[in-house]
């Protein structure tokens, strides 16, 4: 075999590899935009299948972030001042049903942007900058996902001013602190407790407005997310309150509340396999519809 022939074959191999990677990326994007496919991976797939998907999910997101930063630079943003990192509840390694891509600015609560029309540098508040960056993310996501929409895959860029973000990020670590024997209340700033509850409710309303999903799929995601917040926030906090109760009556009342939310979480978990059964069980427990039940959980947080 000549050297030239070997190089030709090597080039063909690289081309085939690129085509294969492109196909896998497209399949990854298809899964991100298919709730049932993501649900299968999260709740039924083998550990090997989950790990394989997570690897390509990260590659897909990283590619989008790289191209988005190039796009933002062309739009007048200084991308050296911006960083992006996916946010997940501590300890969660299963495939994600959504993406919260946290954007941080080196200049604090503002983002500097050169207005293409005037050439002047403006300081944008985080809320405004978040919306502008989300618009660019949506464009780049579609370009790298076969035209699929980021909103249909629940792919969000967030800042501390985003309605679905926790101003006090210790709320993401309540369960881990509880498992370590630490009282999470010692680390949580009570000024942000209402914001933490709001996040749970905002996500439910956002999913209810999701035009690309049927009601059962909406309920599934609402129940899944709310159950996760019950297990990662409500129950650990209640358990610490039970342990520190001063009277038997207080302990009994708190235990009753704990038992109720434990049953509610289990009822909501049925949505992972049967959203209709979950809705029926939740109504039996609360006499409320899906979003009103989430409102109750939000208030409890």
XYZ file of C-alpha atoms in Angstrom, residues 113-276:
164
model
C -22.651 45.794 25.490
C -21.557 47.885 22.534
C -24.657 49.089 20.751
C -24.132 48.268 17.026
C -26.217 51.284 15.999
C -24.450 53.939 18.060
C -21.098 52.298 18.756
C -21.500 53.331 22.404
C -20.885 50.905 25.279
C -23.984 50.490 27.437
C -24.367 48.796 30.801
C -27.328 46.430 30.637
C -29.097 45.141 33.727
C -29.029 41.363 34.114
C -32.693 40.907 33.237
C -32.314 42.739 29.901
C -29.008 41.030 29.070
C -30.506 37.641 29.951
C -33.320 38.129 27.433
C -30.891 39.235 24.696
C -28.561 36.291 25.273
C -31.493 33.876 25.328
C -32.507 35.165 21.885
C -29.038 34.410 20.525
C -28.994 31.021 22.269
C -32.295 30.149 20.571
C -30.850 30.951 17.133
C -27.661 28.934 17.688
C -29.578 26.052 19.261
C -31.837 25.723 16.219
C -28.814 25.855 13.922
C -27.222 22.954 15.796
C -30.401 20.953 16.319
C -31.876 20.454 12.886
C -34.152 23.468 13.271
C -35.580 22.250 16.579
C -36.538 24.950 19.080
C -34.780 25.510 22.403
C -38.084 26.366 24.099
C -39.496 22.934 23.174
C -36.514 21.295 24.860
C -36.747 23.576 27.939
C -33.263 25.015 27.325
C -32.835 28.272 29.238
C -30.083 30.791 29.848
C -30.445 32.145 33.381
C -28.971 34.789 35.649
C -29.687 35.616 39.278
C -32.466 37.884 37.962
C -34.140 35.143 35.936
C -37.537 34.128 37.297
C -36.422 30.485 37.426
C -33.143 31.185 39.232
C -32.398 30.941 42.955
C -30.892 34.212 44.235
C -29.564 32.163 47.166
C -27.927 29.129 45.526
C -27.806 27.311 48.875
C -31.344 26.205 47.997
C -29.749 23.871 45.450
C -27.854 22.112 48.258
C -30.556 21.635 50.923
C -30.727 17.875 50.441
C -26.953 17.456 50.477
C -26.648 19.519 53.682
C -29.427 17.445 55.243
C -27.710 14.170 54.305
C -24.483 15.465 55.851
C -26.290 16.023 59.158
C -26.274 19.803 58.829
C -29.362 21.913 59.432
C -29.904 23.611 56.026
C -31.615 26.540 57.744
C -28.231 27.590 59.109
C -27.068 28.321 55.554
C -30.272 29.628 53.958
C -30.923 33.365 53.870
C -34.588 33.798 54.911
C -34.821 36.909 52.740
C -34.804 34.638 49.671
C -37.227 31.969 50.898
C -40.116 33.505 48.959
C -37.979 33.568 45.812
C -37.192 29.861 46.259
C -40.884 29.056 46.437
C -41.581 31.267 43.439
C -39.173 29.251 41.267
C -41.263 26.112 41.730
C -44.463 27.913 40.769
C -42.993 29.842 37.831
C -41.733 26.607 36.274
C -45.223 25.122 36.510
C -46.842 28.143 34.849
C -44.140 28.180 32.179
C -44.794 24.530 31.367
C -48.563 25.113 31.291
C -47.992 27.758 28.585
C -45.836 25.310 26.620
C -47.605 25.229 23.283
C -45.627 22.284 21.946
C -46.725 19.791 24.615
C -50.024 18.047 25.275
C -51.664 18.517 28.682
C -50.548 15.087 29.903
C -46.935 15.894 28.982
C -47.260 19.268 30.709
C -48.616 17.602 33.847
C -45.828 15.049 33.740
C -43.116 17.711 33.734
C -44.935 19.836 36.335
C -45.360 16.853 38.646
C -41.780 15.682 38.096
C -40.273 19.078 38.885
C -42.529 19.723 41.869
C -41.882 16.272 43.339
C -38.157 16.929 43.007
C -38.548 20.193 44.941
C -40.585 18.442 47.643
C -37.870 15.800 48.082
C -34.938 18.203 47.842
C -36.352 21.101 49.877
C -39.674 20.605 51.693
C -39.029 17.192 53.265
C -35.437 17.852 54.468
C -36.469 21.160 56.028
C -39.484 19.567 57.708
C -37.326 16.778 59.109
C -35.033 19.299 60.770
C -38.021 21.156 62.157
C -39.377 17.878 63.561
C -36.051 17.132 65.257
C -35.976 20.585 66.849
C -39.666 20.729 67.845
C -40.102 21.954 71.414
C -43.339 20.139 72.280
C -44.919 16.768 71.404
C -47.830 18.643 69.801
C -45.511 20.606 67.498
C -43.669 17.416 66.598
C -46.930 15.614 65.799
C -48.190 18.479 63.616
C -44.926 18.668 61.712
C -44.839 14.882 61.285
C -48.364 14.979 59.877
C -47.299 17.634 57.390
C -44.206 15.608 56.508
C -46.293 12.490 55.880
C -48.658 14.451 53.647
C -45.873 15.847 51.460
C -44.206 12.473 51.287
C -47.460 10.980 49.952
C -47.889 13.907 47.552
C -44.376 13.425 46.178
C -45.001 9.719 45.605
C -48.317 10.486 43.892
C -46.567 12.972 41.595
C -43.829 10.448 40.813
C -46.435 8.252 39.146
C -46.401 10.781 36.304
C -43.063 9.347 35.188
C -45.019 6.335 33.920
C -48.682 7.409 33.957
C -49.476 11.173 34.068
C -53.236 10.507 34.196
